[in-house]
Short mmCIF file of C-alpha atoms in Angstrom, two decimals:
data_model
loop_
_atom_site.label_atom_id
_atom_site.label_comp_id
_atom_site.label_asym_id
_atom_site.label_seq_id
_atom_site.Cartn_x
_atom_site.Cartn_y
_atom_site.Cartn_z
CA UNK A 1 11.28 -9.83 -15.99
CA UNK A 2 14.31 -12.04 -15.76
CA UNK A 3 15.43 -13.95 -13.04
CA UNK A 4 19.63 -12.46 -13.32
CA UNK A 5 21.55 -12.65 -10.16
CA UNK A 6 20.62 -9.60 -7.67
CA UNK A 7 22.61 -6.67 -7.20
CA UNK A 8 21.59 -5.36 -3.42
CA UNK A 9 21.05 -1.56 -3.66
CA UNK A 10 20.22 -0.81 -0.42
CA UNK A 11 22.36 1.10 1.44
CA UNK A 12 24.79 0.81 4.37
CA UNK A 13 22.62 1.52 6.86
CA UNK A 14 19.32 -0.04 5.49
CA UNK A 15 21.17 -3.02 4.65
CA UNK A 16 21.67 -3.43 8.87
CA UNK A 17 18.23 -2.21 9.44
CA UNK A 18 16.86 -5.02 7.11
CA UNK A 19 19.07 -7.74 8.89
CA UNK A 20 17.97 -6.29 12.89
CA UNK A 21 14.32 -5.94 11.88
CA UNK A 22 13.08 -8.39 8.84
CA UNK A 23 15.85 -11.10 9.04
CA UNK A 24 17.33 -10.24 5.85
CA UNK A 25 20.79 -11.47 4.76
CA UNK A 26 22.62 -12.28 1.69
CA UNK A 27 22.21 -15.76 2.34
CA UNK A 28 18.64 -15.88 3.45
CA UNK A 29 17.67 -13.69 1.02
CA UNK A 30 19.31 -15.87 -1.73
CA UNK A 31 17.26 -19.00 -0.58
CA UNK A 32 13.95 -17.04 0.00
CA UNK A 33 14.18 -16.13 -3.65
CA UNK A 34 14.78 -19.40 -4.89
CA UNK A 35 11.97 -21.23 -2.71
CA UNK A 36 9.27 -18.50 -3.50
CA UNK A 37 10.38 -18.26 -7.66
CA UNK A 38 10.09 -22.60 -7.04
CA UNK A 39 6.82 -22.37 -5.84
CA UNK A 40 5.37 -20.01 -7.98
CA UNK A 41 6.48 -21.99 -11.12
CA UNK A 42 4.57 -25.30 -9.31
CA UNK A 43 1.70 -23.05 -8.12
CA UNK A 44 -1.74 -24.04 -10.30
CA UNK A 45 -3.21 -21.05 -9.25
CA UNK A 46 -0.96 -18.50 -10.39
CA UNK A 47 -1.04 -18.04 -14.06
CA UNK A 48 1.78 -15.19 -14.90
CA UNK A 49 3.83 -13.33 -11.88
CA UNK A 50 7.21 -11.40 -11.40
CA UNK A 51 9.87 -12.87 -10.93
CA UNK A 52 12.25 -10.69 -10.37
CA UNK A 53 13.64 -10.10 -7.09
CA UNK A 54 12.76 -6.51 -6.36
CA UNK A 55 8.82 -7.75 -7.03
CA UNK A 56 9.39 -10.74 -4.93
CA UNK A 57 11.36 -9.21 -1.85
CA UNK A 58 8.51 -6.48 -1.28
CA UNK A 59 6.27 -9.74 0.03
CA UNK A 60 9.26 -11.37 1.71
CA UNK A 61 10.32 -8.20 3.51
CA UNK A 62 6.51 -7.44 4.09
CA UNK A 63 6.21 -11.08 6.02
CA UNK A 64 10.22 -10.46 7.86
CA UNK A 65 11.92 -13.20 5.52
CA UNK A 66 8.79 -15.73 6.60
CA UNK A 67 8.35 -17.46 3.32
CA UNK A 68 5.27 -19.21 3.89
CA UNK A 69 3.39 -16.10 5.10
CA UNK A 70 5.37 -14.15 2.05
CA UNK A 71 3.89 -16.73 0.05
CA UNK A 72 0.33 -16.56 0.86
CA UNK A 73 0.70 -12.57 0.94
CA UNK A 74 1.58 -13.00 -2.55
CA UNK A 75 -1.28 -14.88 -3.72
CA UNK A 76 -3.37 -12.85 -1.54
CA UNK A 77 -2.43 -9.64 -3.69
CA UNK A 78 -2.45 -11.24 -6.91
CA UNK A 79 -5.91 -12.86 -5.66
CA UNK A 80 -6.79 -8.69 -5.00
CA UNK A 81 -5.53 -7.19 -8.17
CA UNK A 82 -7.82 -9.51 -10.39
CA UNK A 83 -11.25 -9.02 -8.13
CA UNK A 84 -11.18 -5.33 -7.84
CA UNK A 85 -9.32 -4.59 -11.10
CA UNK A 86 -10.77 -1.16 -11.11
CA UNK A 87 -7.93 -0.02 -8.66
CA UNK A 88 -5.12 -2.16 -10.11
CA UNK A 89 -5.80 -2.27 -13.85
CA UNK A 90 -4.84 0.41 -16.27
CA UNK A 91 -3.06 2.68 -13.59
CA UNK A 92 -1.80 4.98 -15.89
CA UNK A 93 -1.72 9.03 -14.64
CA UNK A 94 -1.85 10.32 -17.43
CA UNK A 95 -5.77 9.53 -17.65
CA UNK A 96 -7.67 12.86 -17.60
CA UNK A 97 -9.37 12.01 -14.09
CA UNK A 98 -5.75 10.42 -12.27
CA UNK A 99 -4.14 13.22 -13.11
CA UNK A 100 -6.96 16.01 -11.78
CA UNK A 101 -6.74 14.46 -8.98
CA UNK A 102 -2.90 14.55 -8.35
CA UNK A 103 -2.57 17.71 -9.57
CA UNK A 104 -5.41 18.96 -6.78
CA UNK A 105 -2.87 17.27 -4.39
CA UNK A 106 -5.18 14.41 -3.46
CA UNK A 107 -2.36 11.99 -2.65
CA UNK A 108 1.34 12.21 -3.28
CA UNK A 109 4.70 11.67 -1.73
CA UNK A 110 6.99 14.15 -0.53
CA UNK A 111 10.28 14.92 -2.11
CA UNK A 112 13.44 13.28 0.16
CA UNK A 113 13.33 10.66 3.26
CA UNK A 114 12.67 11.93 6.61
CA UNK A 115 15.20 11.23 9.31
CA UNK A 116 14.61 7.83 9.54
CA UNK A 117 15.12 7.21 5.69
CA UNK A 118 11.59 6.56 5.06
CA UNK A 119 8.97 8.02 2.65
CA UNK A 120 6.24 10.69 3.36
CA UNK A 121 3.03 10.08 1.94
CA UNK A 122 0.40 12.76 2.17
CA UNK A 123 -2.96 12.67 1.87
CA UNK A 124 -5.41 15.51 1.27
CA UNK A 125 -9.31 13.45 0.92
CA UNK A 126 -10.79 17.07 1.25
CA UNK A 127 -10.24 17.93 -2.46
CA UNK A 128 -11.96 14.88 -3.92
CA UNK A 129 -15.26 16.09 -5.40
CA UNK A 130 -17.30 13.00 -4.51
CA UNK A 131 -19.72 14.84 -6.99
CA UNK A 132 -17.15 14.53 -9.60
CA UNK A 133 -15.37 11.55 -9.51
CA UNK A 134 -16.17 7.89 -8.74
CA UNK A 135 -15.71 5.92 -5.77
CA UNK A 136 -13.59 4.21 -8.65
CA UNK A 137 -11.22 7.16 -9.31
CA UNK A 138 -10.17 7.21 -5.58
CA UNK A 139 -9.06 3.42 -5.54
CA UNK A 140 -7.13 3.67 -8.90
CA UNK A 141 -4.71 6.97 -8.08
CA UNK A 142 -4.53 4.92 -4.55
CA UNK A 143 -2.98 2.19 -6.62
CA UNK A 144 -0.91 4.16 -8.90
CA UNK A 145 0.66 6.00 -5.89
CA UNK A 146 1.39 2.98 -3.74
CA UNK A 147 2.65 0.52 -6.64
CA UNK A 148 4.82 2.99 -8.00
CA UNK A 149 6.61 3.61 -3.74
CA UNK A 150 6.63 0.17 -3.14
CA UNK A 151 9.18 -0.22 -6.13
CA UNK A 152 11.54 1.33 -4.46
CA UNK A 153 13.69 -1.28 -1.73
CA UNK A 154 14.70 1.29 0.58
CA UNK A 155 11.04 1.86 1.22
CA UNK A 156 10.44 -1.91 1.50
CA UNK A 157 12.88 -1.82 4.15
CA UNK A 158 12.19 1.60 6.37
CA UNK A 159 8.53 1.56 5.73
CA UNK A 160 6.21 4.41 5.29
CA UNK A 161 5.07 7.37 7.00
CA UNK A 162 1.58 8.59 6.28
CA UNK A 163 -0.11 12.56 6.91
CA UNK A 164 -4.01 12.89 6.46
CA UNK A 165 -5.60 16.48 6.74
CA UNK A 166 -9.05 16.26 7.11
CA UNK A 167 -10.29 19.30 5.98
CA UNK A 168 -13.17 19.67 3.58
CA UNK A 169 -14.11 15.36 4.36
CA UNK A 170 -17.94 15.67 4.60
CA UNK A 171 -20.99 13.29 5.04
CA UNK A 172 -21.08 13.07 0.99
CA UNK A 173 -17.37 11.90 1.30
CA UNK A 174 -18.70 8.60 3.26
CA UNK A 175 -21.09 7.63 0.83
CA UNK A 176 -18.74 6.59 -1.90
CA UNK A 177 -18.26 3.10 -0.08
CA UNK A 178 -20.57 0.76 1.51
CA UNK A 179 -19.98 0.06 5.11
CA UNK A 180 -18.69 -3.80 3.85
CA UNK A 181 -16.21 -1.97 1.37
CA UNK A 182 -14.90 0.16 4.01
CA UNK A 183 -14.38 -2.59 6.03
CA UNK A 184 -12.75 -4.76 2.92
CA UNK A 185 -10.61 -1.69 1.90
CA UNK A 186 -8.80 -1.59 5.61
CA UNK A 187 -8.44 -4.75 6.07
CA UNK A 188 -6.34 -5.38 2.78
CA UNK A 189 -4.84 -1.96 3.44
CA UNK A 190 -3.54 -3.62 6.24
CA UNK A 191 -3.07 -7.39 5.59
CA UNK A 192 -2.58 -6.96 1.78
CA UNK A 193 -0.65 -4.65 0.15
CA UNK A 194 3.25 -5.21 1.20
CA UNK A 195 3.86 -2.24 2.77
CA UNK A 196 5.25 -1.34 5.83
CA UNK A 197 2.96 1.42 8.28
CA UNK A 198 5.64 2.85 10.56
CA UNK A 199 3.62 6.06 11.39
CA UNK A 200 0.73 8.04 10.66
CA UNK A 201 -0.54 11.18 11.42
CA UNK A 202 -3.51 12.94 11.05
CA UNK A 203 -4.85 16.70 11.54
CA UNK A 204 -8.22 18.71 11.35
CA UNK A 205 -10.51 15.74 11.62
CA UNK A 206 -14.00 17.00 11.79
CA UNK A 207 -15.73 16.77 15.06
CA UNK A 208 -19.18 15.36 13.50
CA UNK A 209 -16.98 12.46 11.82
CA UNK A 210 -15.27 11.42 15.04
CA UNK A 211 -17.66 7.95 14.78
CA UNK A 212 -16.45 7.16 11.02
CA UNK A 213 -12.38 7.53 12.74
CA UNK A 214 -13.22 5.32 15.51
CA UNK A 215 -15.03 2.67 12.92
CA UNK A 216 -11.54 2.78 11.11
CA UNK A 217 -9.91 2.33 13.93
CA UNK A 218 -11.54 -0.56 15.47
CA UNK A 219 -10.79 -1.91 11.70
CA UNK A 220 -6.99 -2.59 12.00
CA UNK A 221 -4.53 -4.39 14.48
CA UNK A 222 -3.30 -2.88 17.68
CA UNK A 223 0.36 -2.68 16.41
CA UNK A 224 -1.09 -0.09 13.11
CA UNK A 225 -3.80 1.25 16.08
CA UNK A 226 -0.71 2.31 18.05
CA UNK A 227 1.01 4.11 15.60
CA UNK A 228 -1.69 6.58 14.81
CA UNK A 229 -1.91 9.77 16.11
CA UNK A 230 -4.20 12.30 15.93
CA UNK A 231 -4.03 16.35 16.01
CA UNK A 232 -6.03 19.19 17.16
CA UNK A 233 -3.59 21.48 14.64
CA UNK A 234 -0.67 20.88 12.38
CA UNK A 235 2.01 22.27 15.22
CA UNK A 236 1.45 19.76 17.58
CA UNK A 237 2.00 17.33 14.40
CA UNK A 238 5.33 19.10 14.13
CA UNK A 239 6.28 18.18 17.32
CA UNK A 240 5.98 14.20 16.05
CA UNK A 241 7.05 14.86 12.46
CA UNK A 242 9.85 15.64 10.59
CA UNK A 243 8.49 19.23 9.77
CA UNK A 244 11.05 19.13 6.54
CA UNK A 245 9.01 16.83 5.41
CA UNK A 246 5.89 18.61 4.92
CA UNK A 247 5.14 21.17 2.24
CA UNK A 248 5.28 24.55 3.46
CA UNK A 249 1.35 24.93 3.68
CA UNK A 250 1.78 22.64 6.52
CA UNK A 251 4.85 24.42 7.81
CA UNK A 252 7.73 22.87 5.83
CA UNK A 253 9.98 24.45 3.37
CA UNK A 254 8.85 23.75 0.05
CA UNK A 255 5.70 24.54 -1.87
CA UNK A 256 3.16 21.82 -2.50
CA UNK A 257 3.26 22.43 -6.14
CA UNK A 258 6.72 21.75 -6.04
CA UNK A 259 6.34 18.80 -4.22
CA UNK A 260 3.45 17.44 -6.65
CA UNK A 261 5.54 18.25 -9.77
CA UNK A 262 8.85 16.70 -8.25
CA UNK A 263 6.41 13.22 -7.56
CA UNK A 264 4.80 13.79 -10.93
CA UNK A 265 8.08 12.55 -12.59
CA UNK A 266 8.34 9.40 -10.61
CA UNK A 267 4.94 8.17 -11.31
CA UNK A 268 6.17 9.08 -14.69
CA UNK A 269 8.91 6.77 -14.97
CA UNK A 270 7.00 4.00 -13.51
CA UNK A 271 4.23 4.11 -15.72
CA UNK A 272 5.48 2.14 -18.05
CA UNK A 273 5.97 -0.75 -15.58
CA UNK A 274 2.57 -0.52 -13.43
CA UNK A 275 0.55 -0.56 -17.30
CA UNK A 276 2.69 -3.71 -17.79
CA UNK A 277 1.18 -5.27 -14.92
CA UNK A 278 -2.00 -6.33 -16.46
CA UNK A 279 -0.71 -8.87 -18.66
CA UNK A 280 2.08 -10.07 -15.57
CA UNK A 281 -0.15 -10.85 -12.96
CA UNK A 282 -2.47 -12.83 -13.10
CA UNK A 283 -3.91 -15.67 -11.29
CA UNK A 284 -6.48 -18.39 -12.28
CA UNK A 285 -9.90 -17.12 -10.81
CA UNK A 286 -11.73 -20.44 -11.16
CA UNK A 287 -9.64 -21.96 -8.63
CA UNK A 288 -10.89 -19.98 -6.11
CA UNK A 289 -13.59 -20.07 -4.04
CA UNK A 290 -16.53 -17.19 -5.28
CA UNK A 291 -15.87 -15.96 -1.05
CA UNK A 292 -12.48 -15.61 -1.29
CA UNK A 293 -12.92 -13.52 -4.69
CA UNK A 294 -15.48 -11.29 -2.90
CA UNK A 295 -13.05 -10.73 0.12
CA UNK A 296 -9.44 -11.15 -1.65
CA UNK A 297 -8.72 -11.89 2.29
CA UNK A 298 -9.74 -15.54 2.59
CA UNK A 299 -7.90 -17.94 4.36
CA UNK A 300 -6.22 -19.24 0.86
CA UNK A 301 -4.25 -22.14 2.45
CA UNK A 302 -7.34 -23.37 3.09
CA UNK A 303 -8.31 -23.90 -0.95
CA UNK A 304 -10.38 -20.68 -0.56
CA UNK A 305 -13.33 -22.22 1.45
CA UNK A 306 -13.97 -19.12 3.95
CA UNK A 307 -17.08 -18.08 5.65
CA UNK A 308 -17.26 -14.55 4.18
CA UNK A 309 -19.69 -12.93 7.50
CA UNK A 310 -17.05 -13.94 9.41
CA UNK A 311 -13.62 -13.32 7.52
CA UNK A 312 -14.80 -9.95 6.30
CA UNK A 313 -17.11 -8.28 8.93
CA UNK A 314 -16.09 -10.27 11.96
CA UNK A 315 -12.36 -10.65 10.67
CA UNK A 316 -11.86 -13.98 11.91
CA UNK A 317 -9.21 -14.97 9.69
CA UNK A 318 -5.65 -15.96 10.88
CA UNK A 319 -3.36 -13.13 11.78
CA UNK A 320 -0.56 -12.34 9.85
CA UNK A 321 2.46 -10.34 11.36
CA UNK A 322 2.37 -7.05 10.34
CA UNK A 323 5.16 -4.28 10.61
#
């Protein structure tokens, strides 16, 4: 990826939003770009990265324009990619399994922006045979969904909005991860990838797994905690959703199949570029400490050294500023 100058293609309106809420300017942004290309060039620990600017502003954006925290979220990810390179490596959908799955509607995005401008990802755990498929499976069409949305810089801008059914989740759903994954999984959810949470919004959880939803919850910061909200049926969801948005199972307008098939050829054209990604980032794992591998969320400023009881189960590492 070359470094040629950038051509901003947000629009009007995002453009403003950016500046209000993350800082961003054509003069800031300019600078953060330089600093952050500067110090991945000097960095021992980072063997191959992108360096273009759409890569590199999805971390900056992610951290509001703070280039030290964009920094360490950067080697943070990078850091995650290489230790649990069953969800990041080979993402292709057009493996027999990824695309199964998609086609079941596991996971996809909805076709358009809501009102707000932002994406609507929806998410349908129910139809994963956890007889089936692999604990494995489930992390990689994660990864293919979310690297190919977070390519886009409106989203890295307006953020995300996220609908879970719960129908069909059962006990055999919970024992795909350990407790420690679960916990590992959230937090870099969170913390990690450079996306921005602005809502989510979940129906038909089932009353015996009430415990497992409060576990999650307890997982993540207040500011994510405050943004969920939870359903006893899809039409009070509609009353805190943009209805549009949904397929018209859930009370929208268009079919789901239409929706997955419309998705289908984005994660299509970004195949291509997500494969690519196992030969352009990569980071030197020998320079980390064997805790920080385990976790991907150590402390990295400090050289890696991290207590791993306490930065993954009691989560005792610094706090980044999340939005």
């Amino acid at each position: 990826m070359g470094e040629m100058k950038y051509k901003c293609p947000l629009s009007v309106e995002t453009i403003k939003i950016a500046k209000d809420e993350l800082r961003e300017d054509e003069v800031t942004r300019e600078q953060a770009l330089e600093i952050l290309r500067s110090w991945i060039e000097r960095n021992p620990r980072i063997e191959n990265c992108r360096m273009d600017a759409s890569f590199l502003l999805r971390f900056l954006r992610f951290k509001k324009f703070s280039v030290p925290m964009a920094q360490e979220a950067l080697e943070r990810y990078l850091l995650l990619r290489q230790c649990y390179e069953y969800s990041f490596r080979n993402l292709d959908i057009q493996q027999p399994n990824m695309t199964e799955l998609f086609d079941k509607g596991y996971l996809f995005a909805a076709h358009g922006r809501d009102k707000k401008g932002r994406r609507v990802i929806i998410a349908r755990p129910g139809v994963f045979d956890p007889h089936k498929f692999r604990n494995i499976d489930m992390c990689r069409i994660h990864g293919i969904i979310y690297e190919t949305l977070m390519e886009d810089e409106e989203s890295q801008v307006r953020g995300f909005v996220h609908f879970n059914d719960g129908v069909g989740v059962s006990f055999p759903h919970l024992t795909l991860f350990t407790p420690k994954e679960c916990v590992r999984i959230v937090k870099n959810g969170e913390r990690t990838m450079p996306m921005r949470h602005k809502e989510v919004h979940v129906i038909n959880v089932p009353p015996s797994l009430k415990y497992v939803l409060d576990f999650g919850m307890s997982l993540i910061s207040e500011k994510i905690r405050s943004r969920v909200k939870i359903y006893s049926s899809v039409e009070e969801a509609h009353e805190h959703i943009d209805k549009n948005m949904l397929p018209k199972e859930y009370g929208g307008e268009m079919p789901m199949a239409e929706m997955i098939d419309l998705f289908r050829k984005e994660l299509e054209a970004s195949r291509g570029l997500l494969l690519s990604h196992d030969e352009e980032l990569k980071v030197r794992e020998d320079m980390f400490s064997e805790s920080a591998k385990c976790g991907a969320v150590s402390a990295l400023k400090n050289g890696g050294n991290c207590n791993p009881h306490q930065d993954i189960l009691a989560c005792s590492f610094r706090k980044l500023e999340v939005d």
